[in-house]
Amino acid sequence: MELRAFAAMMFTIIVWGIGPVFLRSLSVDLGPADHLAIRYTIVTAIYAVSLAIFGGWRIDRQDWPRLLVISLIGMMGYNLGSAFGFAHVSAGIGSLIIGTQPLLIALMGTLIAKERLTVAAIVGLIIGFLGIVLLVWRDLGIASDGWGFLTGCAMIFLSGTAWAIYVVVSKPLILKYGSFSISALSLSLCSAVMVPMLARPSTLTTVAHMTPRSWAELGYIAIISTMVCSFTWNYAASRMRAAASGAFLYLIPIIGVAAGALILSEQVTSGMVMGGALILIGVAIAQFGDRIAPSGGLAALAAVLFAVTMWGLIPVAMRYLITELNPQTAMVLRLYPAGLLAIIVCLFTGVRQIEWRDWGRIATAALAGNLGYQILAAFGMQSVPASWTGLIFGLEPVFIALFAVAFAGDKLTSWLIGGIFVSMLGTAALMLGSTLAPSADVSLFGLVLVTLSTMGWGIYTVMIRPASRKYGALPVACLAMAISALPMPLFVSMEFPRTLASMNLTAWMAVGFVVVFGTFLATSAWNYALGAMDSSIAGVFLYVQPVVAAIGGILLLGERLTWPLLVGGALIILGVAIAQFGPLITKRVAAISKRRLSRGAEPLMEAP
C-alpha cells in the first residue's frame, strides 16, 4: 500500500510540475482567451455530466455567497491570471512564482480566517517574497519585453493569491459537501461567467486550426492534470503524513524549470536559481519552522541554516583553491590546520581512555574514509565545477545507508533500493551530460573521482559511529581529524613554500573559511540545532546544501547552469529524499494502522 501511495504521489507531482510548460504553450499558440474558453468548455461538460450522474449539486441557500466568492474570485482569478501571465512569462519562471502559493495560503488564512501567523511563517513569507523580487529583478534586465515580463509575473502572482483565497474560503464548504461537489460546482460557475466573457467568433476558427499537439496539451491539462491528478493526490495524501505530502510539493517548481528547459528550450538564468532557492527556503521555513522545539526557537533555525550554508559553500572554496593552486596544496591547507585545531580541542576538553580495538576503528575511518574522501575529492574537483560537486556530495546520505547495510547489519529496505536507483540515475545523467556536451570544466574521470569520494565519506560515517556513541561525538571526530592530517607531509612538494608566498588575500580567506567556518563553526552550529529541533526536520535542511553549492558556483566562480546539472541534481535530491523519508512514511503507516486496528477500524491513514 505504501508503494502504491508513493507511486500515486510521484505521478501527481510530475504531472503538475510539467503542467506550466503546456499552459505556456497553449497560451502562446492559441492565445490565453481562446485557450481558457476551449479548455473550460470541455472540463465543465465533464463535471456537469458527473454531477448529474453522481449528484452533489444541492447547496444550502446560506452557503451560496461563499460558493460565489470562491468561484468568481478564487477559481476565475486563478485561471485568468495564470493563462494570461504565461503568455508573457516562461514556464520556468512561472513555476517558481507559483511555488509561493503555500506562503500566500498562510497569509490569507491569517487575513480571512483569522488563523495565527507564527514567527516562522513570518520569516518564511519575508524570505519567499524576497526570492520573487530577486527572480523578477535579475531576469528583467534580459527580458526582450520588460513591461510584458513584469505584467506576466504580476498576473501569475495574483493568480496564486486568488487560489489562496479559494483554498481558505472553500474549507468550510469542502468539509460540509465534499471536495468533488465543491470543485465541480465552483468550476462550473466560474466557466458560466468566464467562457462567455472570453469566447469570440474567432474561437471556433482557433478550434478548427488546432494541431494534434495542441489537443494533446489541452487533454493533458484538462483531463490528466485537473481530473486524474485530483484523484491520485487525494489517494496518496490520505495515506501519507501531511508533512510528507507537503515535502513532495517542493519538487513541482524544480520539475517545472527542468521541463521548460527540456521541452520548450527555455534558458535557465542565475536569477531563476537564486530566486527559486529563496522561494523554496521561505516555504520550507513557513511549513516546518513551527515544529522547532520552543527551547531552541529562532536561534536553532538560524544555527541549522548557518551550518548547511557553510557546508554548501565548501565545494566553492575548495574548487577555487584547487584551480588557483593545485589539489595537493589545497588539501594540505585544509586538513593540516584542521588537524592542529582538533588536537587543541582534545587537549582542552579531554578524551576518555580509548581501547586498542577502538583505536583501530577510528584510524581506519580516518585514513580509509576521511582521508580517502579528501584525496579523491581534491583531485576530482580539478575537472568538476563546484556546482556539480555539491550535487554529487548530496549522495552522502544514500551511501551512508548503503554501507550501514554492508558493514553494520542494517536492514536493506525497498525505499533504500528505490532511492539508490533514482539517485544513481541522477549521477548517470551528470556523467552522460559530461560526455554528450563535453566542456573544459567537466570531465567524466573527475565525476567518477568525486562520486568515489562521497562513498569514502559514507565509509567514514559508518565506521566511526560505534566509537562516537561510546566515547562522544566531539572527541572522536577531533581524533579522526588529527589522524587524517598525519599523512599530509607526504603531499608537500618542494614548491610548497613558494606557493604559500604567492597566495593572495582571497586564497587565504578561502582557507580560513574552510577550516574555521566550514568545519568547526558549522559543525558546532549543527550540533546545537540538533539539540533544539527534531532530527528529521534538521535533515530536511540538508537539501539546502547542493542548492547553495550550485548558486555559489554560478555566482562566485562564474560556472554555467546546464541541463545535466538540472536533471541530474533533481534526480539525486529526489533519490536521497526517497531513501531518507521512505522508512519514516512506512513507520507512520504501521503505527496508524496498529492504532486503528486496536479500535476496530480499517487500517488506513488519516487525511492530512
Tab-separated table of N, CA and C in Angstrom, residues 458-607:
chain	number	residue	atom	x	y	z
A	458	GLY	N	30.846	7.982	3.237
A	458	GLY	CA	29.885	7.008	3.762
A	458	GLY	C	30.566	5.963	4.614
A	459	ILE	N	31.748	5.469	4.162
A	459	ILE	CA	32.506	4.503	4.956
A	459	ILE	C	32.937	5.122	6.285
A	460	TYR	N	33.425	6.358	6.230
A	460	TYR	CA	33.856	7.044	7.459
A	460	TYR	C	32.718	7.132	8.468
A	461	THR	N	31.536	7.536	8.003
A	461	THR	CA	30.410	7.738	8.905
A	461	THR	C	29.992	6.437	9.584
A	462	VAL	N	29.938	5.350	8.807
A	462	VAL	CA	29.511	4.063	9.368
A	462	VAL	C	30.574	3.504	10.318
A	463	MET	N	31.846	3.617	9.936
A	463	MET	CA	32.924	3.077	10.772
A	463	MET	C	33.078	3.838	12.083
A	464	ILE	N	32.865	5.148	12.047
A	464	ILE	CA	33.124	5.972	13.230
A	464	ILE	C	31.956	5.962	14.208
A	465	ARG	N	30.779	5.526	13.759
A	465	ARG	CA	29.566	5.643	14.580
A	465	ARG	C	29.668	4.905	15.915
A	466	PRO	N	30.114	3.626	15.977
A	466	PRO	CA	30.177	2.954	17.285
A	466	PRO	C	31.109	3.657	18.271
A	467	ALA	N	32.270	4.151	17.784
A	467	ALA	CA	33.200	4.856	18.672
A	467	ALA	C	32.606	6.173	19.148
A	468	SER	N	31.871	6.860	18.283
A	468	SER	CA	31.249	8.125	18.681
A	468	SER	C	30.221	7.903	19.777
A	469	ARG	N	29.453	6.834	19.658
A	469	ARG	CA	28.466	6.532	20.695
A	469	ARG	C	29.129	6.146	22.018
A	470	LYS	N	30.296	5.538	21.932
A	470	LYS	CA	30.963	5.031	23.127
A	470	LYS	C	31.754	6.117	23.860
A	471	TYR	N	32.419	7.002	23.091
A	471	TYR	CA	33.322	7.979	23.713
A	471	TYR	C	32.870	9.435	23.528
A	472	GLY	N	31.820	9.661	22.724
A	472	GLY	CA	31.360	11.021	22.478
A	472	GLY	C	31.709	11.474	21.069
A	473	ALA	N	30.809	12.212	20.451
A	473	ALA	CA	30.985	12.589	19.045
A	473	ALA	C	32.144	13.561	18.853
A	474	LEU	N	32.248	14.595	19.709
A	474	LEU	CA	33.290	15.611	19.517
A	474	LEU	C	34.696	15.049	19.701
A	475	PRO	N	34.999	14.323	20.794
A	475	PRO	CA	36.366	13.802	20.932
A	475	PRO	C	36.766	12.854	19.809
A	476	VAL	N	35.871	11.965	19.416
A	476	VAL	CA	36.200	11.007	18.361
A	476	VAL	C	36.380	11.721	17.027
A	477	ALA	N	35.536	12.706	16.733
A	477	ALA	CA	35.683	13.466	15.485
A	477	ALA	C	37.011	14.202	15.455
A	478	CYS	N	37.405	14.784	16.580
A	478	CYS	CA	38.688	15.501	16.640
A	478	CYS	C	39.862	14.542	16.473
A	479	LEU	N	39.789	13.355	17.096
A	479	LEU	CA	40.856	12.376	16.939
A	479	LEU	C	40.971	11.913	15.485
A	480	ALA	N	39.834	11.656	14.851
A	480	ALA	CA	39.852	11.233	13.444
A	480	ALA	C	40.408	12.328	12.547
A	481	MET	N	40.061	13.585	12.858
A	481	MET	CA	40.569	14.696	12.062
A	481	MET	C	42.085	14.827	12.227
A	482	ALA	N	42.572	14.638	13.459
A	482	ALA	CA	44.016	14.718	13.692
A	482	ALA	C	44.755	13.585	12.980
A	483	ILE	N	44.194	12.369	13.009
A	483	ILE	CA	44.824	11.240	12.321
A	483	ILE	C	44.831	11.461	10.810
A	484	SER	N	43.740	12.045	10.283
A	484	SER	CA	43.668	12.318	8.841
A	484	SER	C	44.747	13.294	8.405
A	485	ALA	N	45.182	14.171	9.309
A	485	ALA	CA	46.194	15.172	8.955
A	485	ALA	C	47.614	14.619	8.999
A	486	LEU	N	47.815	13.459	9.625
A	486	LEU	CA	49.169	12.921	9.784
A	486	LEU	C	49.885	12.675	8.446
A	487	PRO	N	49.211	12.131	7.404
A	487	PRO	CA	49.931	11.879	6.142
A	487	PRO	C	50.145	13.126	5.298
A	488	MET	N	49.677	14.299	5.711
A	488	MET	CA	49.766	15.492	4.871
A	488	MET	C	51.188	15.864	4.466
A	489	PRO	N	52.234	15.647	5.325
A	489	PRO	CA	53.594	15.962	4.847
A	489	PRO	C	53.982	15.217	3.579
A	490	LEU	N	53.356	14.078	3.303
A	490	LEU	CA	53.664	13.330	2.083
A	490	LEU	C	53.229	14.085	0.829
A	491	PHE	N	52.288	15.005	0.987
A	491	PHE	CA	51.775	15.747	-0.172
A	491	PHE	C	52.429	17.123	-0.317
A	492	VAL	N	53.403	17.424	0.552
A	492	VAL	CA	54.099	18.704	0.480
A	492	VAL	C	55.286	18.575	-0.472
A	493	SER	N	55.293	19.387	-1.520
A	493	SER	CA	56.363	19.351	-2.502
A	493	SER	C	57.389	20.444	-2.203
A	494	MET	N	58.456	20.444	-2.983
A	494	MET	CA	59.488	21.465	-2.826
A	494	MET	C	58.963	22.855	-3.162
A	495	GLU	N	57.880	22.918	-3.947
A	495	GLU	CA	57.315	24.203	-4.346
A	495	GLU	C	56.328	24.743	-3.323
A	496	PHE	N	56.076	23.982	-2.254
A	496	PHE	CA	55.046	24.382	-1.295
A	496	PHE	C	55.328	25.752	-0.659
A	497	PRO	N	56.551	26.035	-0.164
A	497	PRO	CA	56.791	27.366	0.414
A	497	PRO	C	56.584	28.495	-0.582
A	498	ARG	N	57.012	28.268	-1.820
A	498	ARG	CA	56.836	29.311	-2.831
A	498	ARG	C	55.352	29.512	-3.139
A	499	THR	N	54.598	28.410	-3.134
A	499	THR	CA	53.151	28.531	-3.373
A	499	THR	C	52.485	29.329	-2.267
A	500	LEU	N	52.873	29.078	-1.025
A	500	LEU	CA	52.306	29.828	0.095
A	500	LEU	C	52.630	31.312	-0.023
A	501	ALA	N	53.857	31.614	-0.415
A	501	ALA	CA	54.267	33.017	-0.518
A	501	ALA	C	53.525	33.760	-1.616
A	502	SER	N	53.090	33.023	-2.640
A	502	SER	CA	52.407	33.669	-3.770
A	502	SER	C	50.897	33.755	-3.594
A	503	MET	N	50.368	33.176	-2.521
A	503	MET	CA	48.916	33.189	-2.319
A	503	MET	C	48.425	34.600	-2.031
A	504	ASN	N	47.303	34.979	-2.661
A	504	ASN	CA	46.719	36.292	-2.442
A	504	ASN	C	45.750	36.261	-1.262
A	505	LEU	N	45.192	37.410	-0.946
A	505	LEU	CA	44.305	37.523	0.206
A	505	LEU	C	43.068	36.657	0.040
A	506	THR	N	42.525	36.576	-1.189
A	506	THR	CA	41.322	35.770	-1.427
A	506	THR	C	41.581	34.295	-1.129
A	507	ALA	N	42.746	33.804	-1.526
A	507	ALA	CA	43.077	32.404	-1.273
A	507	ALA	C	43.188	32.129	0.228
A	508	TRP	N	43.832	33.028	0.966
A	508	TRP	CA	43.935	32.835	2.408
A	508	TRP	C	42.568	32.918	3.080
A	509	MET	N	41.707	33.791	2.570
A	509	MET	CA	40.343	33.872	3.109
A	509	MET	C	39.594	32.576	2.838
A	510	ALA	N	39.820	31.965	1.678
A	510	ALA	CA	39.168	30.690	1.361
A	510	ALA	C	39.647	29.604	2.307
A	511	VAL	N	40.960	29.586	2.612
A	511	VAL	CA	41.489	28.601	3.561
A	511	VAL	C	40.867	28.813	4.934
A	512	GLY	N	40.841	30.060	5.396
A	512	GLY	CA	40.244	30.352	6.694
A	512	GLY	C	38.782	29.968	6.755
A	513	PHE	N	38.072	30.205	5.657
A	513	PHE	CA	36.647	29.847	5.626
A	513	PHE	C	36.463	28.339	5.759
A	514	VAL	N	37.242	27.565	4.998
A	514	VAL	CA	37.080	26.106	5.019
A	514	VAL	C	37.407	25.544	6.396
A	515	VAL	N	38.511	26.022	6.999
A	515	VAL	CA	38.959	25.456	8.267
A	515	VAL	C	38.076	25.901	9.424
A	516	VAL	N	37.795	27.208	9.502
A	516	VAL	CA	37.085	27.746	10.669
A	516	VAL	C	35.574	27.668	10.483
A	517	PHE	N	35.068	28.301	9.428
A	517	PHE	CA	33.616	28.371	9.239
A	517	PHE	C	33.044	27.045	8.736
A	518	GLY	N	33.675	26.484	7.709
A	518	GLY	CA	33.126	25.281	7.096
A	518	GLY	C	33.296	24.028	7.918
A	519	THR	N	34.238	24.026	8.867
A	519	THR	CA	34.490	22.822	9.658
A	519	THR	C	34.001	22.982	11.090
A	520	PHE	N	34.681	23.830	11.878
A	520	PHE	CA	34.388	23.882	13.304
A	520	PHE	C	33.100	24.630	13.624
A	521	LEU	N	32.924	25.851	13.088
A	521	LEU	CA	31.729	26.624	13.431
A	521	LEU	C	30.470	25.962	12.882
A	522	ALA	N	30.556	25.445	11.653
A	522	ALA	CA	29.371	24.810	11.066
A	522	ALA	C	28.981	23.552	11.837
A	523	THR	N	29.986	22.751	12.221
A	523	THR	CA	29.692	21.539	12.990
A	523	THR	C	29.106	21.884	14.355
A	524	SER	N	29.650	22.897	14.999
A	524	SER	CA	29.118	23.319	16.304
A	524	SER	C	27.679	23.818	16.173
A	525	ALA	N	27.417	24.606	15.140
A	525	ALA	CA	26.050	25.114	14.936
A	525	ALA	C	25.078	23.970	14.666
A	526	TRP	N	25.528	22.976	13.892
A	526	TRP	CA	24.678	21.822	13.590
A	526	TRP	C	24.338	21.044	14.858
A	527	ASN	N	25.345	20.801	15.693
A	527	ASN	CA	25.103	20.073	16.933
A	527	ASN	C	24.164	20.850	17.861
A	528	TYR	N	24.315	22.168	17.897
A	528	TYR	CA	23.411	22.984	18.710
A	528	TYR	C	21.972	22.876	18.194
A	529	ALA	N	21.811	22.936	16.875
A	529	ALA	CA	20.462	22.870	16.297
A	529	ALA	C	19.812	21.522	16.571
A	530	LEU	N	20.609	20.433	16.503
A	530	LEU	CA	20.048	19.112	16.762
A	530	LEU	C	19.533	18.981	18.189
A	531	GLY	N	20.091	19.767	19.098
A	531	GLY	CA	19.611	19.725	20.471
A	531	GLY	C	18.328	20.488	20.676
A	532	ALA	N	17.909	21.275	19.680
A	532	ALA	CA	16.725	22.117	19.855
A	532	ALA	C	15.614	21.819	18.870
A	533	MET	N	15.826	20.900	17.923
A	533	MET	CA	14.770	20.563	16.976
A	533	MET	C	14.835	19.085	16.657
A	534	ASP	N	13.753	18.560	16.111
A	534	ASP	CA	13.701	17.152	15.739
A	534	ASP	C	14.703	16.873	14.626
A	535	SER	N	15.407	15.743	14.737
A	535	SER	CA	16.447	15.417	13.760
A	535	SER	C	15.885	15.256	12.350
A	536	SER	N	14.632	14.785	12.229
A	536	SER	CA	14.035	14.635	10.897
A	536	SER	C	13.820	15.986	10.236
A	537	ILE	N	13.499	17.010	11.043
A	537	ILE	CA	13.330	18.350	10.484
A	537	ILE	C	14.691	18.928	10.113
A	538	ALA	N	15.691	18.734	10.990
A	538	ALA	CA	17.036	19.197	10.662
A	538	ALA	C	17.518	18.547	9.372
A	539	GLY	N	17.175	17.264	9.179
A	539	GLY	CA	17.589	16.569	7.969
A	539	GLY	C	17.028	17.185	6.705
A	540	VAL	N	15.830	17.781	6.793
A	540	VAL	CA	15.239	18.433	5.622
A	540	VAL	C	16.128	19.569	5.137
A	541	PHE	N	16.761	20.283	6.081
A	541	PHE	CA	17.582	21.429	5.704
A	541	PHE	C	18.859	21.016	4.982
A	542	LEU	N	19.254	19.745	5.080
A	542	LEU	CA	20.438	19.292	4.361
A	542	LEU	C	20.260	19.407	2.854
A	543	TYR	N	19.002	19.464	2.400
A	543	TYR	CA	18.756	19.611	0.971
A	543	TYR	C	19.104	21.012	0.473
A	544	VAL	N	19.370	21.929	1.410
A	544	VAL	CA	19.811	23.267	1.022
A	544	VAL	C	21.256	23.239	0.523
A	545	GLN	N	22.066	22.280	1.019
A	545	GLN	CA	23.490	22.245	0.686
A	545	GLN	C	23.779	22.222	-0.814
A	546	PRO	N	23.222	21.256	-1.581
A	546	PRO	CA	23.528	21.264	-3.017
A	546	PRO	C	23.025	22.508	-3.726
A	547	VAL	N	21.911	23.076	-3.245
A	547	VAL	CA	21.401	24.317	-3.850
A	547	VAL	C	22.383	25.458	-3.606
A	548	VAL	N	22.902	25.554	-2.362
A	548	VAL	CA	23.889	26.589	-2.042
A	548	VAL	C	25.146	26.404	-2.881
A	549	ALA	N	25.597	25.150	-3.030
A	549	ALA	CA	26.789	24.881	-3.838
A	549	ALA	C	26.584	25.312	-5.284
A	550	ALA	N	25.403	25.013	-5.827
A	550	ALA	CA	25.123	25.398	-7.217
A	550	ALA	C	25.083	26.909	-7.370
A	551	ILE	N	24.390	27.581	-6.447
A	551	ILE	CA	24.299	29.041	-6.523
A	551	ILE	C	25.678	29.672	-6.318
A	552	GLY	N	26.437	29.165	-5.321
A	552	GLY	CA	27.767	29.700	-5.074
A	552	GLY	C	28.693	29.519	-6.262
A	553	GLY	N	28.650	28.353	-6.896
A	553	GLY	CA	29.492	28.134	-8.062
A	553	GLY	C	29.156	29.061	-9.212
A	554	ILE	N	27.856	29.301	-9.414
A	554	ILE	CA	27.419	30.163	-10.519
A	554	ILE	C	27.773	31.623	-10.240
A	555	LEU	N	27.513	32.082	-9.004
A	555	LEU	CA	27.721	33.498	-8.687
A	555	LEU	C	29.188	33.832	-8.437
A	556	LEU	N	29.868	33.003	-7.640
A	556	LEU	CA	31.226	33.341	-7.212
A	556	LEU	C	32.298	32.880	-8.185
A	557	LEU	N	32.052	31.781	-8.878
A	557	LEU	CA	33.068	31.238	-9.774
A	557	LEU	C	32.689	31.342	-11.249
A	558	GLY	N	31.508	31.885	-11.537
A	558	GLY	CA	31.096	32.066	-12.927
A	558	GLY	C	30.791	30.778	-13.654
A	559	GLU	N	30.371	29.724	-12.931
A	559	GLU	CA	30.059	28.452	-13.576
A	559	GLU	C	28.727	28.537	-14.328
A	560	ARG	N	28.574	27.669	-15.318
A	560	ARG	CA	27.379	27.676	-16.158
A	560	ARG	C	26.336	26.696	-15.626
A	561	LEU	N	25.067	27.063	-15.828
A	561	LEU	CA	23.953	26.192	-15.442
A	561	LEU	C	23.508	25.432	-16.686
A	562	THR	N	23.645	24.109	-16.686
A	562	THR	CA	23.374	23.291	-17.864
A	562	THR	C	22.281	22.275	-17.556
A	563	TRP	N	21.757	21.648	-18.617
A	563	TRP	CA	20.680	20.675	-18.413
A	563	TRP	C	21.137	19.438	-17.625
A	564	PRO	N	22.379	18.936	-17.791
A	564	PRO	CA	22.758	17.801	-16.934
A	564	PRO	C	22.767	18.175	-15.455
A	565	LEU	N	23.165	19.407	-15.160
A	565	LEU	CA	23.180	19.856	-13.768
A	565	LEU	C	21.768	19.897	-13.199
A	566	LEU	N	20.808	20.385	-13.986
A	566	LEU	CA	19.424	20.478	-13.519
A	566	LEU	C	18.793	19.098	-13.365
A	567	VAL	N	18.857	18.301	-14.423
A	567	VAL	CA	18.201	16.988	-14.402
A	567	VAL	C	18.889	16.061	-13.409
A	568	GLY	N	20.213	15.979	-13.484
A	568	GLY	CA	20.948	15.112	-12.572
A	568	GLY	C	20.785	15.535	-11.127
A	569	GLY	N	20.845	16.849	-10.866
A	569	GLY	CA	20.672	17.329	-9.496
A	569	GLY	C	19.302	17.017	-8.947
A	570	ALA	N	18.260	17.213	-9.765
A	570	ALA	CA	16.904	16.930	-9.303
A	570	ALA	C	16.733	15.441	-8.978
A	571	LEU	N	17.292	14.561	-9.809
A	571	LEU	CA	17.176	13.124	-9.566
A	571	LEU	C	17.959	12.707	-8.315
A	572	ILE	N	19.130	13.301	-8.113
A	572	ILE	CA	19.916	12.969	-6.918
A	572	ILE	C	19.163	13.371	-5.660
A	573	ILE	N	18.636	14.594	-5.636
A	573	ILE	CA	17.899	15.064	-4.461
A	573	ILE	C	16.656	14.208	-4.236
A	574	LEU	N	15.968	13.851	-5.328
A	574	LEU	CA	14.783	13.002	-5.212
A	574	LEU	C	15.142	11.625	-4.662
A	575	GLY	N	16.231	11.032	-5.165
A	575	GLY	CA	16.639	9.715	-4.687
A	575	GLY	C	17.004	9.720	-3.216
A	576	VAL	N	17.717	10.761	-2.777
A	576	VAL	CA	18.076	10.868	-1.365
A	576	VAL	C	16.813	11.028	-0.512
A	577	ALA	N	15.856	11.806	-1.012
A	577	ALA	CA	14.604	12.004	-0.268
A	577	ALA	C	13.843	10.686	-0.121
A	578	ILE	N	13.813	9.890	-1.183
A	578	ILE	CA	13.133	8.587	-1.107
A	578	ILE	C	13.804	7.696	-0.069
A	579	ALA	N	15.144	7.635	-0.108
A	579	ALA	CA	15.865	6.771	0.824
A	579	ALA	C	15.706	7.240	2.267
A	580	GLN	N	15.644	8.562	2.478
A	580	GLN	CA	15.582	9.100	3.841
A	580	GLN	C	14.180	9.050	4.425
A	581	PHE	N	13.192	9.505	3.650
A	581	PHE	CA	11.851	9.674	4.199
A	581	PHE	C	10.948	8.468	3.987
A	582	GLY	N	11.336	7.556	3.075
A	582	GLY	CA	10.519	6.368	2.856
A	582	GLY	C	10.301	5.544	4.108
A	583	PRO	N	11.381	5.194	4.844
A	583	PRO	CA	11.169	4.430	6.076
A	583	PRO	C	10.317	5.162	7.109
A	584	LEU	N	10.433	6.489	7.156
A	584	LEU	CA	9.599	7.247	8.100
A	584	LEU	C	8.121	7.120	7.740
A	585	ILE	N	7.843	7.171	6.430
A	585	ILE	CA	6.458	7.017	5.979
A	585	ILE	C	5.936	5.630	6.338
A	586	THR	N	6.790	4.606	6.116
A	586	THR	CA	6.381	3.230	6.431
A	586	THR	C	6.075	3.068	7.915
A	587	LYS	N	6.947	3.609	8.770
A	587	LYS	CA	6.720	3.523	10.216
A	587	LYS	C	5.446	4.242	10.616
A	588	ARG	N	5.203	5.389	9.997
A	588	ARG	CA	3.992	6.148	10.319
A	588	ARG	C	2.745	5.371	9.924
A	589	VAL	N	2.775	4.760	8.733
A	589	VAL	CA	1.630	3.967	8.279
A	589	VAL	C	1.387	2.796	9.225
A	590	ALA	N	2.482	2.111	9.617
A	590	ALA	CA	2.334	0.962	10.515
A	590	ALA	C	1.766	1.381	11.864
A	591	ALA	N	2.223	2.529	12.392
A	591	ALA	CA	1.742	2.994	13.699
A	591	ALA	C	0.262	3.348	13.644
A	592	ILE	N	-0.151	4.028	12.570
A	592	ILE	CA	-1.564	4.416	12.454
A	592	ILE	C	-2.431	3.196	12.219
A	593	SER	N	-1.951	2.251	11.395
A	593	SER	CA	-2.721	1.030	11.152
A	593	SER	C	-2.910	0.246	12.450
A	594	LYS	N	-1.856	0.162	13.257
A	594	LYS	CA	-1.946	-0.552	14.532
A	594	LYS	C	-2.937	0.125	15.460
A	595	ARG	N	-2.886	1.458	15.487
A	595	ARG	CA	-3.801	2.198	16.357
A	595	ARG	C	-5.249	2.030	15.905
A	596	ARG	N	-5.463	2.042	14.599
A	596	ARG	CA	-6.828	1.894	14.089
A	596	ARG	C	-7.348	0.473	14.285
A	597	LEU	N	-6.443	-0.512	14.095
A	597	LEU	CA	-6.863	-1.891	14.320
A	597	LEU	C	-7.246	-2.129	15.771
A	598	SER	N	-6.539	-1.457	16.683
A	598	SER	CA	-6.870	-1.615	18.102
A	598	SER	C	-8.237	-1.034	18.424
A	599	ARG	N	-8.686	-0.089	17.569
A	599	ARG	CA	-10.021	0.485	17.760
A	599	ARG	C	-11.061	-0.212	16.891
A	600	GLY	N	-10.603	-1.196	16.098
A	600	GLY	CA	-11.538	-1.933	15.250
A	600	GLY	C	-11.858	-1.234	13.963
A	601	ALA	N	-10.970	-0.276	13.556
A	601	ALA	CA	-11.228	0.475	12.332
A	601	ALA	C	-10.359	-0.064	11.209
A	602	GLU	N	-10.660	0.339	9.998
A	602	GLU	CA	-9.888	-0.085	8.839
A	602	GLU	C	-8.515	0.572	8.873
A	603	PRO	N	-7.434	-0.159	8.590
A	603	PRO	CA	-6.090	0.381	8.734
A	603	PRO	C	-5.669	1.291	7.586
A	604	LEU	N	-6.239	2.455	7.528
A	604	LEU	CA	-5.844	3.449	6.545
A	604	LEU	C	-5.351	4.684	7.270
A	605	MET	N	-4.557	5.504	6.557
A	605	MET	CA	-4.029	6.704	7.206
A	605	MET	C	-5.094	7.781	7.269
A	606	GLU	N	-4.952	8.641	8.221
A	606	GLU	CA	-5.859	9.772	8.354
A	606	GLU	C	-5.543	10.796	7.280
A	607	ALA	N	-6.567	11.458	6.823
A	607	ALA	CA	-6.350	12.519	5.840
A	607	ALA	C	-5.632	13.666	6.508
